[in-house]
mmCIF file of C-alpha atoms in Angstrom:
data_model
loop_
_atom_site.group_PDB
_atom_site.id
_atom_site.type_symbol
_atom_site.label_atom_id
_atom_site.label_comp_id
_atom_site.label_asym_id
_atom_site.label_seq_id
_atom_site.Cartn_x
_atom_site.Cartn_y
_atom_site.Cartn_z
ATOM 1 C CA UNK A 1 112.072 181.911 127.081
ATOM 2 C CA UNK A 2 109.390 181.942 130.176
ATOM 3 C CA UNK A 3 111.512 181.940 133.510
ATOM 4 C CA UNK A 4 109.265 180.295 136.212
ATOM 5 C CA UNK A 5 109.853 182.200 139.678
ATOM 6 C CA UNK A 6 108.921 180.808 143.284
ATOM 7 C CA UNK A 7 105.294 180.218 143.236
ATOM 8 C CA UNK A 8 104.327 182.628 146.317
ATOM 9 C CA UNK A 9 102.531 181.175 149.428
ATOM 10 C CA UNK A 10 103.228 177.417 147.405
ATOM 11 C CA UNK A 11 106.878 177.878 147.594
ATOM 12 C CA UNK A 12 108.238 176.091 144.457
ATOM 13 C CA UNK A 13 105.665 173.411 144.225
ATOM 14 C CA UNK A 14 102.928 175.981 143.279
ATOM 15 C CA UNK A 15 99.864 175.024 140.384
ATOM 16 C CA UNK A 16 102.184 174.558 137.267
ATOM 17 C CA UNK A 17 104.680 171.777 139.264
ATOM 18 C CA UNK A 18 101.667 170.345 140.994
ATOM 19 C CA UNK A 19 99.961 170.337 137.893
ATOM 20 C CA UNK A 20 101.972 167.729 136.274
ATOM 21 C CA UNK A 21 103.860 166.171 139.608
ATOM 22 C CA UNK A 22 102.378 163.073 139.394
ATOM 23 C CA UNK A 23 104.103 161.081 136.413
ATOM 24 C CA UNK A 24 102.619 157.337 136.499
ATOM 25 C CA UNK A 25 105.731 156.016 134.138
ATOM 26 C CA UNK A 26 107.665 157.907 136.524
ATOM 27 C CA UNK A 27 110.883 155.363 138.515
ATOM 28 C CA UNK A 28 109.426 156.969 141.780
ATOM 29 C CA UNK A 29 105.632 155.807 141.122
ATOM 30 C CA UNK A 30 106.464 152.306 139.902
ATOM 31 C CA UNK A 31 105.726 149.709 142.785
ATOM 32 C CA UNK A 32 109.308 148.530 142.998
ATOM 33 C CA UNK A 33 109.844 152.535 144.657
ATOM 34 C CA UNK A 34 106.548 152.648 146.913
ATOM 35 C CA UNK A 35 106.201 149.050 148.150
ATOM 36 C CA UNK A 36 109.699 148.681 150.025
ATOM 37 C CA UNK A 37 109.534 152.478 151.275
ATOM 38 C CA UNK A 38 105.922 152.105 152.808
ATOM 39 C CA UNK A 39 107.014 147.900 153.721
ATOM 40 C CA UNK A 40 109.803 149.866 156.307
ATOM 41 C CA UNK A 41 107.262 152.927 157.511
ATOM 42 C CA UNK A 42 104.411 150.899 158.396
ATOM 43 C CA UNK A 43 107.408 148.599 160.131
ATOM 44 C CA UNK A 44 108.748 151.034 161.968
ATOM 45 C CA UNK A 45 104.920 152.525 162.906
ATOM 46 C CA UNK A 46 103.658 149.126 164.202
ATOM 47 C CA UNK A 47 100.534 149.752 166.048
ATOM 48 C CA UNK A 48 101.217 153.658 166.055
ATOM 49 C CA UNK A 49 100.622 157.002 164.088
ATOM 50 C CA UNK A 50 102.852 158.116 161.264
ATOM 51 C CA UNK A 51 103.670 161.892 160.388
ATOM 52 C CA UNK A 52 105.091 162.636 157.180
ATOM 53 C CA UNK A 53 106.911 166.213 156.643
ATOM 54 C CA UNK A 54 105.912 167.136 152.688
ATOM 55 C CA UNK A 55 103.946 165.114 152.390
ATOM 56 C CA UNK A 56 102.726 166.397 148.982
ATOM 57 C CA UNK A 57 100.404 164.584 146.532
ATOM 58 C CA UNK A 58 100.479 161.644 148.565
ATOM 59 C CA UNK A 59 102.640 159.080 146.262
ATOM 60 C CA UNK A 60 103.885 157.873 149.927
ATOM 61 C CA UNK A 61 101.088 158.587 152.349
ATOM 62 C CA UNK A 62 97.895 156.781 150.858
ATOM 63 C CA UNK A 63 99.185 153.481 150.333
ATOM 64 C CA UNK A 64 100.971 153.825 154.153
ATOM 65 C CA UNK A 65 97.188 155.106 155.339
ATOM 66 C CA UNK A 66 95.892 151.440 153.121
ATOM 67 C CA UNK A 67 97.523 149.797 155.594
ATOM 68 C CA UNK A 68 96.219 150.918 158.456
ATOM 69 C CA UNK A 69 98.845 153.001 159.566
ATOM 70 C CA UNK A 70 97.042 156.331 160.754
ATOM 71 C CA UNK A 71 98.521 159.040 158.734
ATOM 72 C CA UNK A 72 99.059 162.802 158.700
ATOM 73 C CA UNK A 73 100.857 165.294 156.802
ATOM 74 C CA UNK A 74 102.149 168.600 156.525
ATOM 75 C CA UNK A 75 102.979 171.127 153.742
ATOM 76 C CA UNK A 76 103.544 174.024 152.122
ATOM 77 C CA UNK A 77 101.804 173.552 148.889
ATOM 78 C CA UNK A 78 98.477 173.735 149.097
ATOM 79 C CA UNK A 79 98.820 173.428 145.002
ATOM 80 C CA UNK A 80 100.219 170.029 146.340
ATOM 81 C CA UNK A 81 97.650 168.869 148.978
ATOM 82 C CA UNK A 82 94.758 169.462 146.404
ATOM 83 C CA UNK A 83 95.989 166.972 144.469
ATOM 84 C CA UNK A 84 96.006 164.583 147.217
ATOM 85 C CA UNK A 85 92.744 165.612 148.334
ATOM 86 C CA UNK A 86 91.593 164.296 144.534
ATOM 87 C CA UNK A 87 92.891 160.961 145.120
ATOM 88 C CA UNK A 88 90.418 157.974 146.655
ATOM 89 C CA UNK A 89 91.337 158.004 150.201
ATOM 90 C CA UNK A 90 93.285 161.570 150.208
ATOM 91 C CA UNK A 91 90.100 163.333 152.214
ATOM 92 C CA UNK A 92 90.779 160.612 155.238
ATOM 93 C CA UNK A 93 94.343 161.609 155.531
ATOM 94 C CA UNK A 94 94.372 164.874 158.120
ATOM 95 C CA UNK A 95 97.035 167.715 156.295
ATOM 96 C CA UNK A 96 98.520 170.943 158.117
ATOM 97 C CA UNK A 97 99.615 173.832 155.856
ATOM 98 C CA UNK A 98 102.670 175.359 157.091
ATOM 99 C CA UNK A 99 106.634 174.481 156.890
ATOM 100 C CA UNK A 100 107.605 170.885 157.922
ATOM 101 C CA UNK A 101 110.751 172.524 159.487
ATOM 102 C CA UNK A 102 108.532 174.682 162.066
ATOM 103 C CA UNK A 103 104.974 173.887 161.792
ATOM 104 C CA UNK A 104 103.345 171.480 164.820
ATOM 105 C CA UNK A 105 100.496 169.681 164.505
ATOM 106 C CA UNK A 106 98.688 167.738 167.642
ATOM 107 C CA UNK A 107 99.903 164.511 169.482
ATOM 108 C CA UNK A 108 102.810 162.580 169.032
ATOM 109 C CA UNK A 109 103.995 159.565 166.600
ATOM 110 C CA UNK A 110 105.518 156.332 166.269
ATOM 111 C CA UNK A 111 107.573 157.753 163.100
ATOM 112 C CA UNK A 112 108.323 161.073 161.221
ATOM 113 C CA UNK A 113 109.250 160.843 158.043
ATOM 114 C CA UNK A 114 110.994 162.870 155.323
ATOM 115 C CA UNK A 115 111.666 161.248 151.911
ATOM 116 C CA UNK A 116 112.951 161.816 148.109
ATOM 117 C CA UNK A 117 115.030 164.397 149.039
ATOM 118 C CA UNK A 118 113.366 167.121 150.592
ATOM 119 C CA UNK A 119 115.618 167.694 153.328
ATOM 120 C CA UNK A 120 117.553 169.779 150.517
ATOM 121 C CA UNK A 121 114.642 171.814 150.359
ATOM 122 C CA UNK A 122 115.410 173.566 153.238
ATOM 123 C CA UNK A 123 118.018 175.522 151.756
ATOM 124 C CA UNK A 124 120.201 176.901 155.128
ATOM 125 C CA UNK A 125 121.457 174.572 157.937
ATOM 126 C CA UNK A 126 119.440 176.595 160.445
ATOM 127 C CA UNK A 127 116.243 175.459 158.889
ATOM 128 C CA UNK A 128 117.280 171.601 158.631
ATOM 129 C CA UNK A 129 118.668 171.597 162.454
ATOM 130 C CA UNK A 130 115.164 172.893 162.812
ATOM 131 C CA UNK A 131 113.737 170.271 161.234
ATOM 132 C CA UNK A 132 115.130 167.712 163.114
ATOM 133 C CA UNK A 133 114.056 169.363 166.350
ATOM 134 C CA UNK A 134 110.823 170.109 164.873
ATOM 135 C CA UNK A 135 110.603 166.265 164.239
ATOM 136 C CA UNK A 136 112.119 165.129 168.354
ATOM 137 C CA UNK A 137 109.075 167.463 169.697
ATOM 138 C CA UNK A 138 106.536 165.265 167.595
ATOM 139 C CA UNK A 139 107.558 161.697 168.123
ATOM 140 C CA UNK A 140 106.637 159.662 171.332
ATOM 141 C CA UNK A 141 109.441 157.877 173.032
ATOM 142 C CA UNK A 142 110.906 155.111 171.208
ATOM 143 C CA UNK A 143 109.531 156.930 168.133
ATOM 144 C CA UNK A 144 112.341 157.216 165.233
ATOM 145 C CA UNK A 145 112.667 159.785 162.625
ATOM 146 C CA UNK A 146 113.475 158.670 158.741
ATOM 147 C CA UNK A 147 114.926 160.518 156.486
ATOM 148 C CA UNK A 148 115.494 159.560 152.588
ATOM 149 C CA UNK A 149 118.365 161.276 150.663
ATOM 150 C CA UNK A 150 120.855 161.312 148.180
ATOM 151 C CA UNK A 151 124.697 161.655 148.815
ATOM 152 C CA UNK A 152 125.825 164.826 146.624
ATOM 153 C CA UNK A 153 127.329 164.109 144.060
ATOM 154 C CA UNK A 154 130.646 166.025 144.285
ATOM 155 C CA UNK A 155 133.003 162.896 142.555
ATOM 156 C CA UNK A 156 131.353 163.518 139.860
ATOM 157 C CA UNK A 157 132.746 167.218 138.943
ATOM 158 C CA UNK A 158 136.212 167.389 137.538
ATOM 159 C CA UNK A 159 138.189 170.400 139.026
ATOM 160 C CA UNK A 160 136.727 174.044 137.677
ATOM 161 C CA UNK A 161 133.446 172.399 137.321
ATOM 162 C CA UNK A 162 130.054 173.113 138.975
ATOM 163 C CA UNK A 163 127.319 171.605 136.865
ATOM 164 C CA UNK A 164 126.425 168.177 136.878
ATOM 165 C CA UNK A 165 123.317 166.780 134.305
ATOM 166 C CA UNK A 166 121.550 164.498 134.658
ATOM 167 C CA UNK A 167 118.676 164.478 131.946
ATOM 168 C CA UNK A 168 119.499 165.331 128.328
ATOM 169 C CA UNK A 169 116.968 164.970 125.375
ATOM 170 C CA UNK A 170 116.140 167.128 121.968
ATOM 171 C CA UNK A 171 113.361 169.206 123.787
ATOM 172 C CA UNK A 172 114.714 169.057 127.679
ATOM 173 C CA UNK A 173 117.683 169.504 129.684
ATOM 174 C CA UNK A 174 118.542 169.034 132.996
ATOM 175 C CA UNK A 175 120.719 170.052 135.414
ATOM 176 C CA UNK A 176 122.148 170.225 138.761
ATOM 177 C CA UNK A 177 124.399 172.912 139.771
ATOM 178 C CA UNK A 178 126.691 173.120 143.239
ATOM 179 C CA UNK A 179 128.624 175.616 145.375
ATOM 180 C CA UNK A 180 130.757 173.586 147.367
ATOM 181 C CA UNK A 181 131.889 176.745 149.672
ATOM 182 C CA UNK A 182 128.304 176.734 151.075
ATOM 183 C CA UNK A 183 126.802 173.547 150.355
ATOM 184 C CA UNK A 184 124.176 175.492 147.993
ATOM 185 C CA UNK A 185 122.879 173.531 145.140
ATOM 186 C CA UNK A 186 120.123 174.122 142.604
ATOM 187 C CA UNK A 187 117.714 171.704 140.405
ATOM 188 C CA UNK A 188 117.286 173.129 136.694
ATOM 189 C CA UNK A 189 115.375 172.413 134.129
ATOM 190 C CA UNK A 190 114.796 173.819 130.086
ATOM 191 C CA UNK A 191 111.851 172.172 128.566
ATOM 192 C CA UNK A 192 110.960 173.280 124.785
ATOM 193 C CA UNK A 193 107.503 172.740 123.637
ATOM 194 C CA UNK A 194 106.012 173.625 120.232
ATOM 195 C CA UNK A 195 108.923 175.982 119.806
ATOM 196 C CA UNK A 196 108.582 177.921 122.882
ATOM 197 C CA UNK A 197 111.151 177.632 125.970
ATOM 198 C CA UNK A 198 110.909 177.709 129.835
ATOM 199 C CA UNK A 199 113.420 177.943 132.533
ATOM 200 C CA UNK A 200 112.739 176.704 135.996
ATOM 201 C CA UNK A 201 115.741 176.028 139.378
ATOM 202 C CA UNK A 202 114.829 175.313 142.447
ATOM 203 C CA UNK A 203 116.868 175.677 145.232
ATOM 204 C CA UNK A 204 118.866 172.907 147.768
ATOM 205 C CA UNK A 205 121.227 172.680 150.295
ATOM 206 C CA UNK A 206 122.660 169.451 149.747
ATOM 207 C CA UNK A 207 124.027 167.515 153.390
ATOM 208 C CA UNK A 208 126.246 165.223 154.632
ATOM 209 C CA UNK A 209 124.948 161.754 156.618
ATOM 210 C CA UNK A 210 127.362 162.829 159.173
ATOM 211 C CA UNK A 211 125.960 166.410 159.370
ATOM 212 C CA UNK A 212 122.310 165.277 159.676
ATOM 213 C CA UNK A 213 123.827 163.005 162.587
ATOM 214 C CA UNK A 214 125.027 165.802 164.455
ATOM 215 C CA UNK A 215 121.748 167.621 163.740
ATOM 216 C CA UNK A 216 120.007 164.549 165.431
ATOM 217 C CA UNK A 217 122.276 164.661 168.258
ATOM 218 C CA UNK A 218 121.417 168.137 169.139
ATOM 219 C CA UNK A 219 117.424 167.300 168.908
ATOM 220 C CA UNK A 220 118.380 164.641 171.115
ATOM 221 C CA UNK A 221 117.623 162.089 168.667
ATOM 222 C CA UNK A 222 120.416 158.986 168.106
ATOM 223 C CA UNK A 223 120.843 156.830 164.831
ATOM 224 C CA UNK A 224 119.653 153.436 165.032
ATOM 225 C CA UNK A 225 120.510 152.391 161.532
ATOM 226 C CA UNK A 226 121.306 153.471 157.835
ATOM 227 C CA UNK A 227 120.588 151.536 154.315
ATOM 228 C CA UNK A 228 121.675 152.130 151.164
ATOM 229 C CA UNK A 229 117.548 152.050 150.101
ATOM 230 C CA UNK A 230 114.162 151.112 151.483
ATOM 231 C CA UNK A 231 115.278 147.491 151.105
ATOM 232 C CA UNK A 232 117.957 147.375 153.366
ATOM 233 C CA UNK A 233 120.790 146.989 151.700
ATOM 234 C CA UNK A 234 124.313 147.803 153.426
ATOM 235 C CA UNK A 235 125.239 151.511 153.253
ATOM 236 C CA UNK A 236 128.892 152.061 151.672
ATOM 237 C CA UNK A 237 130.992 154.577 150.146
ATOM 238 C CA UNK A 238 129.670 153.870 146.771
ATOM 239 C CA UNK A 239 125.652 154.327 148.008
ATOM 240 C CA UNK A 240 124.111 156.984 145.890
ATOM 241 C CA UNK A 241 121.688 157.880 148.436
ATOM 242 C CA UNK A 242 120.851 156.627 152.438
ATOM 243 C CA UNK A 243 117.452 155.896 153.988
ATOM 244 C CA UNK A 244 118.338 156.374 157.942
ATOM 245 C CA UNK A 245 116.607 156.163 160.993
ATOM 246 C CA UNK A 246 116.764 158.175 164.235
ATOM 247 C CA UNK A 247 115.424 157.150 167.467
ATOM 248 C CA UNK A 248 114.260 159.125 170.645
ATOM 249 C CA UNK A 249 115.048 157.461 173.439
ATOM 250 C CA UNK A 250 112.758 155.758 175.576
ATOM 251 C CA UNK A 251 113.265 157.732 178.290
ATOM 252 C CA UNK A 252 113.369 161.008 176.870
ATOM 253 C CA UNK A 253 110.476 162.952 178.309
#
C-alpha cells in the first residue's frame, strides 16, 4: 500500500490532491453550497474588496469575483492556484503564495474570509491566533472577518474511542481520528483501485467557537454574529458546524 507524505513546498494539497480536488457531484460544488456562502460574502463586502485565506481552486472566489466583488487570494499550493488559474476568470483574480496565517498582501478589505474548514489546517494554536491577527492587520475598519467550520465531533466517540468515520464503501474508507488532550485531529483516507491501495492523513487541530472568540479578542477583532450555515439559520448546541463573523471596530486605527 502507497503511503502519500506531505507534498513539500504544496503542503498537503500538492499535484495528486489538486489533481482531482475539484469533484462537480461533489455536496460542496452543488449551487445549494456556493450560492448562500458567496450571497453573505459579497453582503458583507458591499462596495469593498474581499480577501480570501486558501483560497485554493477557486470553488468560492470566482463566482464572488462574478459579482463584482474585487477578489484576492492567498495560498500555499501552488498545485492549487494552477487549477484556478485554468478556470474562465481565474487569471483576473490576483493570488499570493505563502501561508494565510502569516503571509500579507497589499491594502486592506471589507472582508477576510476562511471557509470549509481550513482553520484546522493550521495544526497548533499559535498559528491560528496568528491567523486571526494576520486577518485584523488586513481588514479596513468596519471590515469583519468570516470564518466557516465544523464543531468537533467529540459526542460522537463512546469512552476508549478515538476514531470517528465518516465514509465507508467496498474500495474506500474514511476516517477521522482525535486526541482530545491536545486538540490534534487527523483526516484519513484508504482508497483501493484496480487492486492496489493508498494511504493518505492530513493533519488538524480542531477548535472551539469560544476559543476562536478569544483569538479574535486578542487581534482586537469582536463577534458580530454566528449561524448555524451560510443561510442564517440560528446557531445551537445541536449545529454541526458555525459560519461567524468578526468585526474591527470602526475606530480601530
Amino acid at each position: 500500500m502507497a503511503i502519500d507524505d506531505q507534498n513539500d513546498q504544496d503542503g498537503y494539497f500538492g499535484e495528486r490532491v489538486a489533481a482531482t480536488y475539484d469533484d462537480p457531484s461533489g455536496e460542496m460544488y452543488q449551487p445549494s453550497a456556493i450560492d448562500p456562502a458567496v450571497d453573505f460574502l459579497a453582503d458583507l463586502a458591499g462596495d469593498g474588496r474581499a480577501l480570501e485565506f486558501a483560497i485554493g481552486t477557486g470553488r468560492v472566489a470566482l463566482p464572488l469575483a462574478g459579482r463584482a466583488v474585487p477578489v484576492h487570494g492567498v495560498d500555499l499550493s501552488r498545485a492549487m492556484v494552477a487549477r484556478l488559474r485554468a478556470k474562465p476568470g481565474g487569471d483576473a483574480i490576483g493570488v499570493t503564495i505563502g501561508d494565510f496565517a502569516t503571509t500579507s498582501v497589499d491594502g486592506t478589505f471589507s472582508v477576510v474570509y476562511l471557509v470549509y474548514n481550513t482553520i484546522m489546517n493550521l495544526t497548533t494554536q499559535a498559528e491560528q491566533v496568528a491567523c486571526f491577527r494576520n486577518a485584523a492587520a488586513h481588514l479596513e475598519p468596519g471590515g469583519c472577518f468570516v470564518v466557516e467550520v465544523v464543531i468537533p465531533e467529540l459526542r460522537k466517540l463512546p469512552a476508549g474511542q478515538n476514531v470517528v468515520p465518516f465514509h465507508v464503501s467496498p474500495t474506500r474508507w474514511a476516517f477521522d481520528v482525535y486526541d482530545p488532550a491536545t486538540q490534534a485531529t487527523s483526516s484519513n483516507y484508504v482508497e483501493v483501485v484496480d487492486g492496489r491501495g493508498s494511504y493518505r492523513s492530513i493533519p488538524f487541530r480542531y477548535v472551539w467557537p469560544s476559543e476562536l472568540d478569544l483569538m479574535a479578542q486578542l487581534a482586537g477583532l469582536r463577534l458580530r454574529e454566528r449561524w448555524d450555515g451560510w443561510t442564517r439559520e440560528p446557531f445551537t448546541s445541536d449545529s454541526a458546524r458555525h459560519v461567524s463573523v468578526w468585526e474591527k471596530p470602526a475606530d480601530a486605527a
